[in-house]
Amino acid sequence: MQTEIVIIGGNPGGCSAAIAAARSGRTVLLLEPTRVLGGINANGVFGFDSATPQALSGIAQEVEARVKAHYAAIGLHDPLFDRRADQVWESHVVAKIWHELVAETEGLEVLLGAVPVDVVVVDGRITEVHWQPAIDLKGNIDPASTERRIVRGGMFVDASYEGDVFAWAGAPFSIGREARSALEPHAGRIFSSNTETSPEGWMPHSILPDGDGAADDGIMAFACRLHCRFYEDRSDTAPHRLASPPPGYDPSHYSWTPVATDPDGGPVYFNSLYVLVNHKFLVNRMVRGNNLVGPNRDYILAHPKDRAPLRQRFYDHALGYLYFIQTEGGTPQLGLADDEFTDHGHIPYQLYIREGRRIEGHARITEADISPFITGDNFRPPLKRDAIAIGDWMPESHGCTDVILPGHRYPEGWFLNRVGRSPYQIPYGAIIPKGIDNLIVPGGISATHVAFSATRCEAARIHMGIAAGVAGAIAFEQGVTPIEVPVATIQSELIRRNVKLTWFADVDGDHADFEGIQWAALRGFLPLDQEWRFFPDHPISWGDFVKAIVLCLELPISVSGAHFEGIDARDELFRYVESLYDFGCLANVDLFASKELADEDPMRAVLRYTPLPRLIPFSPNASLKESEAFRFLVKVAGAVGKRPQGELIDSVSNQRLLTRGRACSLLGELLGVA
């Protein structure tokens, strides 16, 4: 089979990559080992794990809109919709939506039950992916079979959770944890109190003294997230009861205790049972529950033909927990939801593989890149001018061992840094592996363990998947390697598709100035606002307007003197207005009409030992009209050799004050760089 672009993995990132590439006019083949699309979002993670809805864009918002439309059409308004800030769903609902989106995309073909088993690499390029048909719905294959089916392509995208294809191709990768460092204060072996007070009395969200920060080969626990309901029948023979424990059942591994009491006196198990849509619950106890480290690293490094018994251990562990709840936990009425995974014994098709291999890419994301505090400004992490995606989840690592040591409530490796949540950017180089010329990896990206603990969430994967699809399509069309595609070209196409590359809580894709704002923000023009707002419809000041010009033109900061009155050298905006003045001088364009200034009181100047210099009046806090701004930008455009288009001139108002958003659009349109 021959196609232009091959996508590995039908999770949200892989589906998004496939859709994005096909919408770019390419023929695309998507290989998914199981029989359902949607990855973990269709198998137990019932939301995008986006801290706020504004973090979503592009295809993620398309899915969100279809979820809302589905529940509106069936007349279901679940209380959870009002309690959760992000969109939530039932697994079978979002699976259906991903299948519909893919089916509606022209040029995109999907092979379900297609398990990659090998690749062929020639001169640093993948030429073929070999796959075998799965023998069950989980994606297991017959280890004795020698059958091979072949897919040939020009570009390849490995969006899988495991990262098999890039590993087989020879791309360098890591698996495990880095040591603690100045840029990674939460790296290595670590103990934390999580959201509780520790037994020794340390406050919640404290790093405990037992962790030495050493590097090791540990990765986060996996899980099988069971979907359950409460049934009226509490008898031993009730249809929802598990008839017997699974192999390897050990009740000492589990705990089932309420964390609170509801107003009616009933037990509350929120840290073990997550409320789902339509009267369902998700078994998600992450300590002494369904989480399991066990063979997780062995599973990742194993060949797919050898994974079946390793995979089953995670399923058995989760079912053992449900058996424990029904028998020794005193909750016999809890059973598997009868309307989920109806062809698979009501058990999810996929495990929650939180962490696998991570490529060595052309850029590497560290904790400092996702935290606002280490090298950021307390509100945002450092700006990434080569950003192709954003995320907003916090660093959150699950335990890297199953053992809970005496004096601890959580296993080693566990931490959740809520205060560190801030919208961060993912650079293009993080999805481009070294060593392979036609491969893009939006799954096991180039990131440290700590950084990956945030970027692993499905919202970020979707955004990286869109970028991978767009970049792959451009690279194929131009006949170049992905790393040779100019990042600005990818960014322009992503922004055109309403994909956010810098996150603002008050600028969605339907805003009239969305493209201009995104373009300007990538060049550093963004306010220091603790709520991550841009204030797009607020009037812009002269000072900020000049700042935007300097940043968006990427002019050098140059201060040769003090040429303005009304602004002090200690003002944050001083360097921008002086830099623009210097730029005008070098281009022989009098931007500020400084040559027209008349000397004041020439006799006084003669009589003084030091003559008073002429100064340009400048009010950094004053607002300006669109026409006034446009006339100034025409001068700036002349200094860079640009001429305004007639359509742009006609759109300028003589009466309206220039807003922050409109300023970005004018800059982009007039200077021709958006």
Coordinates of N, CA and C in Angstrom, one line a residue, residues 92-255:
H92 N -17.7 6.2 24.9 CA -18.3 5.8 23.6 C -18.7 7.0 22.8
V93 N -19.1 8.1 23.4 CA -19.5 9.3 22.7 C -18.3 9.9 22.0
V94 N -17.2 10.1 22.7 CA -16.1 10.8 22.0 C -15.4 9.8 21.0
A95 N -15.5 8.5 21.2 CA -15.0 7.6 20.2 C -15.8 7.8 18.9
K96 N -17.1 7.8 19.0 CA -17.9 8.0 17.8 C -17.6 9.3 17.1
I97 N -17.3 10.4 17.9 CA -17.0 11.7 17.3 C -15.7 11.6 16.5
W98 N -14.7 11.0 17.1 CA -13.4 10.9 16.3 C -13.6 10.1 15.1
H99 N -14.4 9.0 15.1 CA -14.6 8.2 13.9 C -15.4 9.0 12.9
E100 N -16.3 9.9 13.3 CA -17.0 10.7 12.3 C -16.1 11.7 11.7
L101 N -15.3 12.4 12.5 CA -14.4 13.4 12.0 C -13.4 12.8 11.0
V102 N -12.9 11.7 11.3 CA -12.0 11.0 10.4 C -12.7 10.6 9.1
A103 N -13.9 10.0 9.2 CA -14.6 9.5 8.0 C -15.0 10.7 7.1
E104 N -15.2 11.9 7.7 CA -15.6 13.0 6.9 C -14.4 13.7 6.1
T105 N -13.2 13.3 6.5 CA -12.0 13.9 5.9 C -11.6 13.3 4.6
E106 N -11.7 14.0 3.6 CA -11.3 13.5 2.2 C -9.8 13.3 2.2
G107 N -9.4 12.1 1.6 CA -8.0 11.8 1.4 C -7.5 11.0 2.6
L108 N -8.3 10.7 3.6 CA -7.8 10.1 4.8 C -8.4 8.7 4.9
E109 N -7.5 7.7 5.0 CA -8.0 6.3 5.1 C -7.5 5.7 6.5
V110 N -8.3 4.9 7.2 CA -7.9 4.4 8.5 C -7.9 2.9 8.4
L111 N -6.9 2.3 9.0 CA -6.8 0.9 9.2 C -6.9 0.6 10.7
L112 N -8.0 0.0 11.2 CA -8.1 -0.4 12.6 C -7.6 -1.8 12.8
G113 N -7.1 -2.1 14.0 CA -6.5 -3.4 14.2 C -5.2 -3.6 13.5
A114 N -4.5 -2.5 13.2 CA -3.3 -2.6 12.4 C -2.1 -2.3 13.4
V115 N -1.3 -3.3 13.7 CA -0.3 -3.1 14.7 C 1.1 -3.0 14.0
P116 N 1.8 -1.9 14.1 CA 3.1 -1.8 13.5 C 4.1 -2.8 14.2
V117 N 4.9 -3.5 13.4 CA 5.8 -4.4 14.0 C 7.3 -4.2 13.5
D118 N 7.5 -3.3 12.5 CA 8.8 -3.1 12.0 C 8.8 -1.9 11.0
V119 N 10.0 -1.4 10.7 CA 10.2 -0.4 9.7 C 11.4 -0.7 8.8
V120 N 11.4 -0.1 7.7 CA 12.6 -0.1 6.8 C 13.1 1.3 6.7
V121 N 14.4 1.5 6.9 CA 15.0 2.8 6.8 C 16.1 2.7 5.7
V122 N 16.1 3.7 4.8 CA 17.1 3.7 3.8 C 17.7 5.2 3.8
D123 N 19.0 5.3 4.0 CA 19.7 6.5 3.9 C 19.0 7.6 4.9
G124 N 18.7 7.1 6.1 CA 18.1 8.0 7.1 C 16.7 8.4 6.9
R125 N 16.0 7.7 6.0 CA 14.6 7.9 5.8 C 13.8 6.6 5.9
I126 N 12.7 6.7 6.6 CA 11.8 5.6 6.7 C 11.1 5.4 5.3
T127 N 11.1 4.2 4.8 CA 10.4 4.0 3.5 C 9.2 3.1 3.6
E128 N 9.2 2.2 4.7 CA 8.1 1.3 4.9 C 7.8 1.1 6.4
V129 N 6.6 0.9 6.7 CA 6.1 0.4 8.0 C 5.5 -0.9 7.8
H130 N 5.9 -1.9 8.5 CA 5.3 -3.2 8.4 C 4.3 -3.4 9.6
W131 N 3.2 -4.0 9.3 CA 2.2 -4.2 10.4 C 1.5 -5.6 10.3
Q132 N 1.0 -6.0 11.4 CA 0.2 -7.2 11.5 C -1.2 -6.9 12.0
P133 N -2.2 -7.7 11.5 CA -3.5 -7.5 12.1 C -3.6 -8.0 13.5
A134 N -4.4 -7.2 14.3 CA -4.6 -7.6 15.7 C -5.5 -8.8 15.8
I135 N -5.3 -9.6 16.8 CA -6.1 -10.8 17.1 C -7.2 -10.5 18.1
D136 N -7.2 -9.3 18.7 CA -8.3 -9.0 19.6 C -8.5 -7.5 19.6
L137 N -9.4 -7.0 20.4 CA -9.7 -5.6 20.4 C -8.7 -4.7 21.1
K138 N -7.8 -5.3 21.9 CA -6.8 -4.6 22.6 C -5.6 -4.2 21.8
G139 N -5.5 -4.8 20.6 CA -4.3 -4.6 19.8 C -3.2 -5.6 20.0
N140 N -3.5 -6.8 20.6 CA -2.5 -7.8 20.6 C -2.4 -8.5 19.3
I141 N -1.2 -9.1 19.0 CA -1.0 -9.8 17.8 C -0.5 -11.3 18.1
D142 N -0.6 -12.1 17.2 CA -0.2 -13.5 17.3 C 1.4 -13.5 17.3
P143 N 2.0 -13.9 18.4 CA 3.5 -13.9 18.5 C 4.1 -14.9 17.5
A144 N 3.4 -15.9 17.1 CA 3.9 -16.9 16.3 C 3.8 -16.6 14.8
S145 N 3.0 -15.6 14.5 CA 2.7 -15.3 13.1 C 3.8 -14.5 12.4
T146 N 4.1 -14.9 11.2 CA 5.1 -14.2 10.4 C 4.5 -13.3 9.3
E147 N 3.2 -13.2 9.4 CA 2.6 -12.3 8.4 C 3.0 -10.9 8.5
R148 N 3.2 -10.3 7.4 CA 3.6 -8.8 7.3 C 2.8 -8.1 6.2
R149 N 2.3 -7.0 6.6 CA 1.7 -6.2 5.5 C 2.5 -4.8 5.5
I150 N 2.6 -4.3 4.4 CA 3.5 -3.2 4.2 C 2.8 -1.9 3.7
V151 N 3.2 -0.8 4.4 CA 2.7 0.6 4.0 C 3.9 1.4 3.6
R152 N 3.9 2.0 2.4 CA 5.0 2.8 2.0 C 4.5 4.3 2.0
G153 N 5.4 5.2 2.3 CA 5.0 6.6 2.4 C 6.2 7.5 2.2
G154 N 5.8 8.8 2.1 CA 6.9 9.8 2.0 C 7.2 10.5 3.3
M155 N 6.2 10.7 4.1 CA 6.4 11.3 5.4 C 5.7 10.4 6.4
F156 N 6.3 10.3 7.7 CA 5.7 9.5 8.7 C 5.6 10.3 10.0
V157 N 4.5 10.0 10.7 CA 4.2 10.7 12.0 C 4.0 9.6 13.0
D158 N 4.8 9.5 14.1 CA 4.6 8.6 15.2 C 3.9 9.3 16.3
A159 N 2.6 9.1 16.4 CA 1.8 9.8 17.5 C 1.5 8.8 18.6
S160 N 2.1 7.6 18.5 CA 1.7 6.6 19.5 C 2.2 6.9 20.9
Y161 N 1.6 6.3 21.9 CA 2.0 6.4 23.3 C 3.4 5.7 23.5
E162 N 3.6 4.6 22.8 CA 4.8 3.8 23.1 C 6.1 4.4 22.4
G163 N 5.9 4.8 21.2 CA 7.1 5.3 20.4 C 7.8 4.2 19.7
D164 N 7.2 3.1 19.3 CA 7.9 2.0 18.7 C 8.5 2.4 17.4
V165 N 7.8 3.1 16.5 CA 8.3 3.4 15.1 C 9.6 4.2 15.2
F166 N 9.6 5.2 16.0 CA 10.8 6.1 16.0 C 12.0 5.3 16.6
A167 N 11.7 4.4 17.5 CA 12.8 3.6 18.1 C 13.3 2.6 17.1
W168 N 12.4 1.9 16.4 CA 12.9 0.9 15.4 C 13.7 1.6 14.3
A169 N 13.3 2.9 14.0 CA 13.9 3.6 12.9 C 15.3 4.1 13.3
G170 N 15.7 4.0 14.5 CA 17.0 4.4 15.0 C 17.1 5.8 15.5
A171 N 16.0 6.5 15.7 CA 16.0 7.8 16.3 C 16.5 7.7 17.8
P172 N 17.4 8.5 18.3 CA 17.8 8.4 19.7 C 16.7 8.8 20.6
F173 N 16.6 8.1 21.7 CA 15.5 8.4 22.7 C 16.0 8.2 24.1
S174 N 15.2 8.6 25.0 CA 15.4 8.4 26.5 C 14.2 7.8 27.1
I175 N 14.4 7.1 28.2 CA 13.2 6.6 29.0 C 13.7 6.6 30.4
G176 N 13.0 7.2 31.3 CA 13.4 7.4 32.7 C 13.4 8.8 33.1
R177 N 14.1 9.1 34.2 CA 14.1 10.4 34.8 C 15.5 11.0 34.9
E178 N 15.6 12.3 34.7 CA 16.8 13.0 34.8 C 17.0 13.4 36.3
A179 N 18.3 13.8 36.6 CA 18.6 14.2 37.9 C 18.1 15.7 38.2
R180 N 17.9 16.0 39.5 CA 17.5 17.3 39.9 C 18.6 18.3 39.5
S181 N 18.2 19.5 39.0 CA 19.1 20.5 38.6 C 18.4 21.9 38.8
A182 N 19.2 22.9 38.5 CA 18.6 24.3 38.6 C 17.4 24.5 37.7
L183 N 17.4 23.9 36.5 CA 16.3 24.1 35.6 C 15.2 23.0 35.9
E184 N 15.5 22.1 36.8 CA 14.5 21.0 37.0 C 14.5 20.7 38.5
P185 N 14.0 21.6 39.4 CA 14.0 21.3 40.8 C 13.1 20.2 41.3
H186 N 12.3 19.6 40.4 CA 11.4 18.5 40.8 C 11.8 17.2 40.1
A187 N 13.0 17.2 39.5 CA 13.5 16.0 38.7 C 14.1 15.0 39.7
G188 N 14.2 13.8 39.1 CA 14.9 12.7 39.9 C 13.9 12.1 40.9
R189 N 14.5 11.3 41.8 CA 13.8 10.7 42.9 C 13.2 11.8 43.8
I190 N 11.9 11.7 44.1 CA 11.2 12.7 44.8 C 10.0 12.2 45.6
F191 N 9.8 12.7 46.8 CA 8.7 12.4 47.6 C 7.9 13.7 47.8
S192 N 6.6 13.7 47.8 CA 5.8 14.9 48.1 C 4.6 14.6 49.0
S193 N 4.1 15.6 49.5 CA 2.9 15.4 50.4 C 1.6 15.5 49.6
N194 N 1.7 15.8 48.3 CA 0.6 16.0 47.4 C -0.4 17.0 47.9
T195 N -1.6 16.7 48.0 CA -2.6 17.7 48.4 C -3.0 17.6 49.9
E196 N -2.2 16.8 50.6 CA -2.5 16.5 52.1 C -1.3 16.9 52.9
T197 N -1.6 17.0 54.2 CA -0.5 17.2 55.2 C 0.2 15.9 55.3
S198 N 1.6 15.9 55.3 CA 2.3 14.7 55.4 C 2.3 14.2 56.9
P199 N 2.6 12.9 57.1 CA 2.6 12.3 58.5 C 3.5 13.1 59.4
E200 N 4.6 13.7 58.8 CA 5.5 14.5 59.7 C 5.0 15.9 59.9
G201 N 3.9 16.3 59.3 CA 3.3 17.6 59.5 C 3.7 18.6 58.4
W202 N 4.4 18.2 57.4 CA 4.6 19.1 56.3 C 3.3 19.5 55.6
M203 N 3.2 20.7 55.1 CA 2.0 21.3 54.5 C 1.8 20.6 53.2
P204 N 0.5 20.7 52.7 CA 0.2 20.1 51.3 C 1.2 20.8 50.3
H205 N 1.4 20.1 49.2 CA 2.3 20.5 48.1 C 3.7 20.8 48.7
S206 N 4.2 20.0 49.5 CA 5.6 20.1 50.0 C 6.4 19.0 49.4
I207 N 7.7 19.4 49.1 CA 8.7 18.4 48.7 C 9.3 17.8 50.0
L208 N 9.3 16.5 50.2 CA 9.7 15.9 51.5 C 11.2 15.6 51.4
P209 N 11.8 15.5 52.5 CA 13.3 15.4 52.6 C 13.9 14.1 52.1
D210 N 13.1 13.0 51.9 CA 13.6 11.7 51.6 C 14.1 11.6 50.2
G211 N 13.6 12.4 49.3 CA 14.0 12.2 47.9 C 15.4 12.8 47.6
D212 N 16.3 12.1 47.0 CA 17.7 12.6 46.8 C 17.9 13.3 45.4
G213 N 16.8 13.3 44.5 CA 16.9 13.9 43.2 C 17.8 13.2 42.2
A214 N 18.1 11.9 42.5 CA 18.9 11.2 41.6 C 18.2 10.7 40.4
A215 N 18.9 10.6 39.3 CA 18.3 10.1 38.0 C 18.1 8.6 38.1
D216 N 17.1 8.0 37.4 CA 17.0 6.6 37.3 C 16.2 6.3 36.1
D217 N 15.8 5.0 35.9 CA 15.1 4.6 34.7 C 13.6 4.5 35.0
G218 N 13.1 5.1 36.0 CA 11.6 5.0 36.4 C 10.8 5.8 35.5
I219 N 9.6 5.4 35.2 CA 8.5 6.1 34.5 C 7.2 6.0 35.3
M220 N 6.3 6.8 35.0 CA 5.0 6.9 35.7 C 4.2 5.6 35.6
A221 N 3.4 5.4 36.6 CA 2.5 4.2 36.7 C 1.5 4.3 35.5
F222 N 1.1 3.1 35.0 CA 0.0 3.0 34.1 C -1.3 2.7 34.8
A223 N -2.4 2.7 34.1 CA -3.7 2.3 34.7 C -4.6 1.8 33.7
C224 N -5.6 1.0 34.1 CA -6.8 0.7 33.4 C -7.9 1.4 34.1
R225 N -8.6 2.3 33.4 CA -9.6 3.1 34.1 C -11.0 2.4 33.8
L226 N -11.5 1.8 34.8 CA -12.8 1.1 34.7 C -14.0 2.1 34.8
H227 N -15.0 1.9 33.9 CA -16.2 2.7 34.0 C -17.2 1.9 34.7
C228 N -17.9 2.5 35.7 CA -18.8 1.8 36.6 C -20.1 2.5 36.8
R229 N -21.0 1.7 37.3 CA -22.3 2.3 37.8 C -22.6 1.7 39.1
F230 N -23.6 2.3 39.8 CA -24.1 1.7 41.0 C -25.4 1.0 40.7
Y231 N -25.5 -0.3 41.0 CA -26.7 -1.1 40.7 C -27.5 -1.4 42.0
E232 N -28.8 -1.7 41.8 CA -29.6 -1.9 43.0 C -29.3 -3.3 43.7
D233 N -29.0 -4.2 42.8 CA -28.8 -5.6 43.3 C -27.5 -5.7 44.0
R234 N -27.5 -6.0 45.3 CA -26.3 -6.1 46.1 C -25.9 -7.6 46.4
S235 N -26.6 -8.5 45.8 CA -26.4 -9.9 46.1 C -25.2 -10.5 45.5
D236 N -24.7 -11.6 46.0 CA -23.5 -12.3 45.4 C -23.6 -12.7 44.0
T237 N -24.9 -12.9 43.6 CA -25.1 -13.4 42.2 C -25.6 -12.3 41.2
A238 N -25.5 -11.1 41.7 CA -25.9 -10.0 40.8 C -25.1 -10.0 39.5
P239 N -25.7 -9.7 38.4 CA -25.0 -9.8 37.1 C -23.8 -8.9 37.0
H240 N -23.7 -7.8 37.7 CA -22.6 -6.9 37.6 C -21.4 -7.4 38.5
R241 N -21.6 -8.4 39.3 CA -20.5 -8.8 40.2 C -19.5 -9.6 39.5
L242 N -18.2 -9.4 39.8 CA -17.2 -10.3 39.2 C -17.3 -11.6 39.9
A243 N -17.3 -12.7 39.2 CA -17.6 -14.0 39.7 C -16.4 -14.5 40.5
S244 N -15.2 -14.1 40.1 CA -14.0 -14.6 40.8 C -12.9 -13.6 40.6
P245 N -11.9 -13.6 41.5 CA -10.8 -12.7 41.3 C -9.9 -13.0 40.1
P246 N -9.3 -12.0 39.5 CA -8.4 -12.2 38.4 C -7.1 -12.9 38.8
P247 N -6.3 -13.4 37.9 CA -5.0 -14.0 38.3 C -4.1 -13.1 39.0
G248 N -3.4 -13.6 40.0 CA -2.5 -12.7 40.8 C -3.1 -11.8 41.8
Y249 N -4.4 -12.0 42.0 CA -5.1 -11.1 43.0 C -4.5 -11.2 44.3
D250 N -4.2 -10.0 44.9 CA -3.7 -9.9 46.2 C -4.4 -8.7 46.9
P251 N -5.3 -8.9 47.9 CA -6.0 -7.8 48.5 C -5.1 -6.8 49.2
S252 N -3.9 -7.2 49.6 CA -3.0 -6.3 50.3 C -2.6 -5.1 49.5
H253 N -2.8 -5.2 48.1 CA -2.4 -4.1 47.2 C -3.4 -3.0 47.2
Y254 N -4.6 -3.2 47.8 CA -5.7 -2.3 47.6 C -6.2 -1.6 48.9
S255 N -6.9 -0.5 48.7 CA -7.5 0.2 49.8 C -8.8 0.8 49.3

